[in-house]
C-alpha cells in the first residue's frame, strides 16, 4: 500500500478545517470497508486520510418533528439495532441488518455506504424510500439535498472535495409500515443482486400513501413512481399485489433494456417485491 498521512480529528470543526486545507488530496475515512480496498488496489491515491470515527457529533440517531436523523458515522449494527429505526423506518433496519457480515456491519457506516454510491448499496434504497435528505458540511457552511440528487451515478456523487456528509434526514409518512428485501450476495455475480423497499400508509384495507424504491436496477437506487401510483387508492388484495408484481417486472425490463442481466432481474424483482409485501402484511398484523 502507498504511504498516506493520517489525521484523527476529535471534532467536526477540526475535520472540516483539514478537508479545507487538503482539498482534493485528502480523503475521509469512516469504517474503511470500501476505502481500504480502494487504497490497496490503488484506485485512489490520497496524500492523507481524515479519520472521522472519533467525532461524537457524527454518531447517533434521533427523531425531530417526525423526521429521523441518522448521523453519517453511525454503523450498520447501530442502525439495525435502533428501536427508533425499527419502529419508524423498519425498512432501513431490514436493509442494515443484511449488509455483509457482522464484522462489516460493526465497522461500515451509513455515510460511507451513501458516498461510495454503489448501485447495490443496501441502505440506499431504504434511505431513498423515505425521501432521504443529505446534510453536507464544509468549513464555509452547510447545504441540504435529496439523496437522489447527491447520487450522480455508479461511484459518483456531487459531494465537493472539502465537504463531508454530516447526516441523513428521513421523512417517513406518519403511521406507515415499511419493509426491505434483497436477493443475492455481494460476492456472488453482480447479476444476482436486486433489492426493493416499500412504505405504505393504510386506511382500513386501502393503500392511502405508498412509496417504492429499487436497488441494483439502475446506476443508483431510485424511487419507482409508476409502482407507487399504481398502489395508491387500491384495496390491498391479492389481486392488487399480483398486478403490482407484474408491473414491477415490466418496469425492471424497461429499465434494463437489452442488458445481459435483464431476463434474470425481471423475474427476480417479483420475488423480491413479494417478500417485501409479505413483510408489510406481517407487520401490519402485529
Ligand atoms: C466483505 C464485504 C461485504 C460487504 N457487503 C455489503 C453488502 O452486503 N451491502 C452493502 O451495501 N455494502 C456491503 N459492503 C460495502 C459496505 O461495507 C460499504 O459500502 C460501507 O457502507 C462503507 O462505509 P465505511 O464506513 O466503511 O466507509 P469507508 O470505506 O471509510 O468510505 C467509503 C467512501 O465514503 C467516503 N466517506 C465515508 N464517510 C463519509 C462522510 N461522512 N462524508 C463524506 N464522505 C465519506 C470515503 O471517503 C470513501 O470514499 C461490503 C464490504 C465488504 C468489504
Short mmCIF file of N, CA and C in Angstrom, two decimals, residues 51-168:
data_model
loop_
_atom_site.label_atom_id
_atom_site.label_comp_id
_atom_site.label_asym_id
_atom_site.label_seq_id
_atom_site.Cartn_x
_atom_site.Cartn_y
_atom_site.Cartn_z
N UNK A 51 -9.69 10.55 9.47
CA UNK A 51 -10.50 9.54 10.15
C UNK A 51 -11.58 10.22 10.98
N UNK A 52 -12.83 9.99 10.61
CA UNK A 52 -13.93 10.70 11.31
C UNK A 52 -14.59 9.84 12.39
N UNK A 53 -14.03 8.68 12.66
CA UNK A 53 -14.72 7.76 13.57
C UNK A 53 -14.65 8.16 15.04
N UNK A 54 -13.84 9.17 15.37
CA UNK A 54 -13.77 9.61 16.78
C UNK A 54 -14.50 10.91 17.01
N UNK A 55 -15.32 11.30 16.04
CA UNK A 55 -16.08 12.55 16.19
C UNK A 55 -17.48 12.21 16.70
N UNK A 56 -17.72 12.52 17.96
CA UNK A 56 -19.00 12.14 18.59
C UNK A 56 -20.19 12.77 17.86
N UNK A 57 -19.99 13.97 17.32
CA UNK A 57 -21.10 14.68 16.64
C UNK A 57 -21.53 13.98 15.35
N UNK A 58 -20.76 13.00 14.89
CA UNK A 58 -21.13 12.30 13.66
C UNK A 58 -21.74 10.93 13.92
N UNK A 59 -22.10 10.70 15.17
CA UNK A 59 -22.70 9.40 15.52
C UNK A 59 -24.04 9.58 16.21
N UNK A 60 -24.94 8.66 15.96
CA UNK A 60 -26.20 8.65 16.69
C UNK A 60 -27.42 8.78 15.80
N UNK A 61 -28.57 8.52 16.40
CA UNK A 61 -29.85 8.52 15.70
C UNK A 61 -30.85 9.26 16.58
N UNK A 62 -31.62 10.17 15.98
CA UNK A 62 -32.59 10.93 16.79
C UNK A 62 -33.84 11.21 15.97
N UNK A 63 -34.90 11.64 16.67
CA UNK A 63 -36.15 11.99 15.99
C UNK A 63 -36.47 13.46 16.28
N UNK A 64 -36.76 14.22 15.21
CA UNK A 64 -37.19 15.62 15.36
C UNK A 64 -38.40 15.84 14.48
N UNK A 65 -39.50 16.28 15.05
CA UNK A 65 -40.70 16.61 14.25
C UNK A 65 -41.08 15.49 13.29
N UNK A 66 -41.01 14.27 13.74
CA UNK A 66 -41.39 13.15 12.88
C UNK A 66 -40.32 12.75 11.87
N UNK A 67 -39.20 13.49 11.85
CA UNK A 67 -38.10 13.12 10.94
C UNK A 67 -37.08 12.29 11.72
N UNK A 68 -36.48 11.33 11.06
CA UNK A 68 -35.45 10.52 11.70
C UNK A 68 -34.10 10.98 11.16
N UNK A 69 -33.21 11.38 12.07
CA UNK A 69 -31.91 11.91 11.67
C UNK A 69 -30.84 10.88 12.04
N UNK A 70 -30.08 10.47 11.04
CA UNK A 70 -29.02 9.48 11.28
C UNK A 70 -27.68 10.13 10.95
N UNK A 71 -26.82 10.21 11.94
CA UNK A 71 -25.51 10.81 11.73
C UNK A 71 -24.66 9.88 10.87
N UNK A 72 -23.79 10.48 10.06
CA UNK A 72 -23.11 9.72 9.00
C UNK A 72 -22.23 8.58 9.49
N UNK A 73 -21.57 8.77 10.64
CA UNK A 73 -20.63 7.73 11.08
C UNK A 73 -21.28 6.67 11.97
N UNK A 74 -22.60 6.59 11.92
CA UNK A 74 -23.33 5.54 12.65
C UNK A 74 -23.16 4.23 11.88
N UNK A 75 -22.86 3.16 12.60
CA UNK A 75 -22.61 1.89 11.89
C UNK A 75 -23.93 1.18 11.53
N UNK A 76 -23.82 0.23 10.62
CA UNK A 76 -24.99 -0.57 10.23
C UNK A 76 -25.59 -1.27 11.45
N UNK A 77 -24.72 -1.80 12.32
CA UNK A 77 -25.21 -2.51 13.50
C UNK A 77 -26.02 -1.57 14.38
N UNK A 78 -25.50 -0.37 14.57
CA UNK A 78 -26.22 0.60 15.41
C UNK A 78 -27.58 0.96 14.80
N UNK A 79 -27.60 1.13 13.49
CA UNK A 79 -28.87 1.47 12.83
C UNK A 79 -29.85 0.29 12.94
N UNK A 80 -29.34 -0.91 12.63
CA UNK A 80 -30.21 -2.09 12.63
C UNK A 80 -30.79 -2.37 14.02
N UNK A 81 -30.01 -2.04 15.07
CA UNK A 81 -30.47 -2.32 16.44
C UNK A 81 -31.26 -1.18 17.06
N UNK A 82 -31.34 -0.06 16.38
CA UNK A 82 -32.02 1.10 16.97
C UNK A 82 -33.54 0.85 17.07
N UNK A 83 -34.07 1.05 18.27
CA UNK A 83 -35.50 0.86 18.48
C UNK A 83 -36.30 1.87 17.66
N UNK A 84 -35.76 3.09 17.59
CA UNK A 84 -36.41 4.16 16.82
C UNK A 84 -36.51 3.79 15.33
N UNK A 85 -35.41 3.31 14.80
CA UNK A 85 -35.38 2.91 13.38
C UNK A 85 -36.34 1.74 13.15
N UNK A 86 -36.32 0.79 14.03
CA UNK A 86 -37.18 -0.40 13.86
C UNK A 86 -38.66 -0.03 13.91
N UNK A 87 -38.96 0.98 14.74
CA UNK A 87 -40.35 1.41 14.86
C UNK A 87 -40.80 2.31 13.72
N UNK A 88 -39.99 3.31 13.40
CA UNK A 88 -40.42 4.36 12.47
C UNK A 88 -40.04 4.11 11.01
N UNK A 89 -38.86 3.51 10.80
CA UNK A 89 -38.41 3.26 9.42
C UNK A 89 -37.86 1.83 9.33
N UNK A 90 -38.74 0.83 9.60
CA UNK A 90 -38.24 -0.55 9.67
C UNK A 90 -37.55 -1.04 8.39
N UNK A 91 -37.91 -0.47 7.25
CA UNK A 91 -37.24 -0.90 6.01
C UNK A 91 -35.73 -0.65 6.11
N UNK A 92 -35.34 0.42 6.80
CA UNK A 92 -33.91 0.71 6.94
C UNK A 92 -33.24 -0.28 7.90
N UNK A 93 -33.96 -0.67 8.94
CA UNK A 93 -33.40 -1.69 9.86
C UNK A 93 -33.21 -3.00 9.10
N UNK A 94 -34.21 -3.35 8.26
CA UNK A 94 -34.09 -4.58 7.45
C UNK A 94 -32.83 -4.51 6.59
N UNK A 95 -32.65 -3.36 5.92
CA UNK A 95 -31.53 -3.22 4.98
C UNK A 95 -30.19 -3.31 5.70
N UNK A 96 -30.08 -2.59 6.82
CA UNK A 96 -28.78 -2.57 7.53
C UNK A 96 -28.45 -3.91 8.16
N UNK A 97 -29.48 -4.69 8.47
CA UNK A 97 -29.20 -5.96 9.13
C UNK A 97 -28.76 -7.05 8.15
N UNK A 98 -28.84 -6.80 6.85
CA UNK A 98 -28.39 -7.83 5.89
C UNK A 98 -27.13 -7.41 5.13
N UNK A 99 -26.50 -6.33 5.54
CA UNK A 99 -25.24 -5.91 4.89
C UNK A 99 -24.13 -6.89 5.29
N UNK A 100 -23.39 -7.36 4.30
CA UNK A 100 -22.18 -8.18 4.51
C UNK A 100 -22.26 -9.15 5.66
N UNK A 101 -21.27 -9.06 6.54
CA UNK A 101 -21.15 -9.96 7.70
C UNK A 101 -21.26 -9.12 8.98
N UNK A 102 -21.35 -9.77 10.16
CA UNK A 102 -21.39 -8.99 11.40
C UNK A 102 -20.20 -8.02 11.52
N UNK A 103 -19.02 -8.44 11.11
CA UNK A 103 -17.83 -7.58 11.20
C UNK A 103 -18.01 -6.33 10.34
N UNK A 104 -18.51 -6.54 9.12
CA UNK A 104 -18.72 -5.40 8.20
C UNK A 104 -19.79 -4.48 8.78
N UNK A 105 -20.82 -5.05 9.37
CA UNK A 105 -21.90 -4.21 9.93
C UNK A 105 -21.42 -3.44 11.16
N UNK A 106 -20.46 -4.02 11.90
CA UNK A 106 -19.93 -3.31 13.07
C UNK A 106 -19.01 -2.16 12.67
N UNK A 107 -18.43 -2.26 11.49
CA UNK A 107 -17.44 -1.28 11.07
C UNK A 107 -17.98 -0.29 10.04
N UNK A 108 -18.73 -0.80 9.09
CA UNK A 108 -19.23 0.03 7.99
C UNK A 108 -20.27 1.02 8.46
N UNK A 109 -20.27 2.19 7.86
CA UNK A 109 -21.19 3.25 8.27
C UNK A 109 -22.19 3.58 7.16
N UNK A 110 -23.25 4.20 7.60
CA UNK A 110 -24.30 4.61 6.67
C UNK A 110 -23.76 5.68 5.72
N UNK A 111 -22.94 6.59 6.26
CA UNK A 111 -22.36 7.67 5.44
C UNK A 111 -21.46 7.11 4.35
N UNK A 112 -20.64 6.13 4.72
CA UNK A 112 -19.74 5.52 3.74
C UNK A 112 -20.52 4.79 2.66
N UNK A 113 -21.60 4.13 3.05
CA UNK A 113 -22.44 3.40 2.11
C UNK A 113 -23.06 4.35 1.08
N UNK A 114 -23.46 5.53 1.56
CA UNK A 114 -24.06 6.52 0.66
C UNK A 114 -22.99 7.08 -0.30
N UNK A 115 -21.88 7.56 0.28
CA UNK A 115 -20.88 8.25 -0.54
C UNK A 115 -20.17 7.29 -1.49
N UNK A 116 -20.08 6.02 -1.14
CA UNK A 116 -19.49 5.05 -2.05
C UNK A 116 -20.33 4.91 -3.33
N UNK A 117 -21.62 5.23 -3.20
CA UNK A 117 -22.53 5.32 -4.36
C UNK A 117 -22.57 4.08 -5.24
N UNK A 118 -22.53 2.91 -4.61
CA UNK A 118 -22.65 1.67 -5.39
C UNK A 118 -24.11 1.45 -5.78
N UNK A 119 -24.36 0.91 -6.99
CA UNK A 119 -25.75 0.60 -7.36
C UNK A 119 -26.37 -0.38 -6.39
N UNK A 120 -25.52 -1.20 -5.73
CA UNK A 120 -26.01 -2.26 -4.85
C UNK A 120 -25.91 -1.89 -3.37
N UNK A 121 -25.68 -0.62 -3.05
CA UNK A 121 -25.57 -0.21 -1.64
C UNK A 121 -26.90 -0.51 -0.94
N UNK A 122 -26.86 -1.38 0.06
CA UNK A 122 -28.12 -1.85 0.64
C UNK A 122 -28.91 -0.81 1.41
N UNK A 123 -28.23 0.10 2.07
CA UNK A 123 -29.00 1.08 2.86
C UNK A 123 -29.70 2.09 1.96
N UNK A 124 -29.18 2.28 0.77
CA UNK A 124 -29.65 3.43 -0.03
C UNK A 124 -31.11 3.30 -0.53
N UNK A 125 -31.56 2.12 -1.01
CA UNK A 125 -32.98 2.06 -1.39
C UNK A 125 -33.90 2.43 -0.22
N UNK A 126 -33.52 2.00 0.99
CA UNK A 126 -34.35 2.31 2.16
C UNK A 126 -34.28 3.80 2.50
N UNK A 127 -33.12 4.41 2.31
CA UNK A 127 -32.99 5.84 2.60
C UNK A 127 -33.74 6.67 1.56
N UNK A 128 -33.64 6.25 0.32
CA UNK A 128 -34.34 6.95 -0.78
C UNK A 128 -35.86 6.80 -0.62
N UNK A 129 -36.27 5.63 -0.11
CA UNK A 129 -37.69 5.36 0.11
C UNK A 129 -38.33 6.44 0.97
N UNK A 130 -37.60 6.85 2.03
CA UNK A 130 -38.14 7.84 2.96
C UNK A 130 -37.74 9.27 2.58
N UNK A 131 -37.54 9.49 1.29
CA UNK A 131 -37.17 10.83 0.79
C UNK A 131 -35.96 11.38 1.52
N UNK A 132 -34.94 10.54 1.71
CA UNK A 132 -33.75 10.94 2.46
C UNK A 132 -33.09 12.19 1.93
N UNK A 133 -32.73 13.05 2.87
CA UNK A 133 -32.04 14.30 2.52
C UNK A 133 -30.65 14.25 3.16
N UNK A 134 -29.63 14.58 2.37
CA UNK A 134 -28.27 14.59 2.89
C UNK A 134 -27.91 15.99 3.36
N UNK A 135 -27.33 16.07 4.57
CA UNK A 135 -26.82 17.37 5.02
C UNK A 135 -25.30 17.34 4.88
N UNK A 136 -24.81 18.21 4.02
CA UNK A 136 -23.37 18.26 3.74
C UNK A 136 -22.78 19.47 4.44
N UNK A 137 -21.58 19.31 4.98
CA UNK A 137 -20.94 20.43 5.68
C UNK A 137 -19.55 20.68 5.12
N UNK A 138 -19.18 21.96 5.03
CA UNK A 138 -17.80 22.32 4.73
C UNK A 138 -17.44 23.44 5.68
N UNK A 139 -16.20 23.88 5.64
CA UNK A 139 -15.76 24.96 6.52
C UNK A 139 -16.62 26.21 6.27
N UNK A 140 -17.11 26.34 5.03
CA UNK A 140 -17.85 27.55 4.66
C UNK A 140 -19.35 27.49 4.90
N UNK A 141 -19.85 26.39 5.40
CA UNK A 141 -21.29 26.33 5.67
C UNK A 141 -21.86 24.96 5.42
N UNK A 142 -23.20 24.91 5.26
CA UNK A 142 -23.82 23.60 5.03
C UNK A 142 -24.87 23.72 3.93
N UNK A 143 -25.22 22.59 3.34
CA UNK A 143 -26.31 22.56 2.36
C UNK A 143 -27.01 21.21 2.49
N UNK A 144 -28.30 21.24 2.07
CA UNK A 144 -29.06 20.00 2.12
C UNK A 144 -29.54 19.66 0.72
N UNK A 145 -29.44 18.40 0.36
CA UNK A 145 -30.02 17.99 -0.92
C UNK A 145 -30.52 16.56 -0.84
N UNK A 146 -31.52 16.29 -1.68
CA UNK A 146 -32.08 14.95 -1.70
C UNK A 146 -30.98 13.95 -2.06
N UNK A 147 -31.04 12.78 -1.45
CA UNK A 147 -30.05 11.75 -1.78
C UNK A 147 -30.05 11.45 -3.27
N UNK A 148 -31.24 11.50 -3.86
CA UNK A 148 -31.32 11.20 -5.29
C UNK A 148 -30.60 12.27 -6.13
N UNK A 149 -30.38 13.45 -5.55
CA UNK A 149 -29.59 14.47 -6.26
C UNK A 149 -28.10 14.37 -5.90
N UNK A 150 -27.83 13.91 -4.69
CA UNK A 150 -26.42 13.73 -4.28
C UNK A 150 -25.78 12.62 -5.11
N UNK A 151 -26.55 11.55 -5.34
CA UNK A 151 -26.03 10.41 -6.08
C UNK A 151 -26.07 10.70 -7.58
N UNK A 152 -24.93 10.58 -8.22
CA UNK A 152 -24.82 11.01 -9.62
C UNK A 152 -24.40 9.87 -10.54
N UNK A 153 -24.72 8.65 -10.16
CA UNK A 153 -24.34 7.51 -10.99
C UNK A 153 -23.47 6.57 -10.18
N UNK A 154 -23.09 5.45 -10.81
CA UNK A 154 -22.32 4.45 -10.08
C UNK A 154 -20.97 5.03 -9.62
N UNK A 155 -20.76 5.06 -8.29
CA UNK A 155 -19.49 5.56 -7.74
C UNK A 155 -19.35 7.07 -7.79
N UNK A 156 -20.41 7.78 -8.15
CA UNK A 156 -20.29 9.25 -8.29
C UNK A 156 -21.29 9.98 -7.40
N UNK A 157 -20.82 11.09 -6.80
CA UNK A 157 -21.72 11.94 -6.03
C UNK A 157 -21.38 13.40 -6.33
N UNK A 158 -22.27 14.29 -5.88
CA UNK A 158 -21.98 15.72 -6.07
C UNK A 158 -21.32 16.33 -4.83
N UNK A 159 -20.75 15.49 -3.97
CA UNK A 159 -20.02 15.98 -2.79
C UNK A 159 -18.75 16.70 -3.25
N UNK A 160 -18.51 17.91 -2.72
CA UNK A 160 -17.29 18.64 -3.09
C UNK A 160 -16.12 18.10 -2.27
N UNK A 161 -14.88 18.27 -2.75
CA UNK A 161 -13.72 17.69 -2.04
C UNK A 161 -13.57 18.19 -0.61
N UNK A 162 -14.04 19.40 -0.33
CA UNK A 162 -13.89 19.92 1.05
C UNK A 162 -15.15 19.67 1.89
N UNK A 163 -16.09 18.89 1.34
CA UNK A 163 -17.35 18.64 2.06
C UNK A 163 -17.36 17.26 2.73
N UNK A 164 -18.17 17.21 3.75
CA UNK A 164 -18.36 15.96 4.50
C UNK A 164 -19.87 15.73 4.64
N UNK A 165 -20.29 14.49 4.57
CA UNK A 165 -21.70 14.18 4.83
C UNK A 165 -21.87 14.12 6.35
N UNK A 166 -22.69 15.02 6.86
CA UNK A 166 -22.87 15.08 8.32
C UNK A 166 -23.97 14.12 8.78
N UNK A 167 -25.10 14.15 8.06
CA UNK A 167 -26.23 13.30 8.48
C UNK A 167 -27.20 13.10 7.33
N UNK A 168 -28.07 12.13 7.51
CA UNK A 168 -29.14 11.93 6.53
C UNK A 168 -30.45 12.03 7.30
#
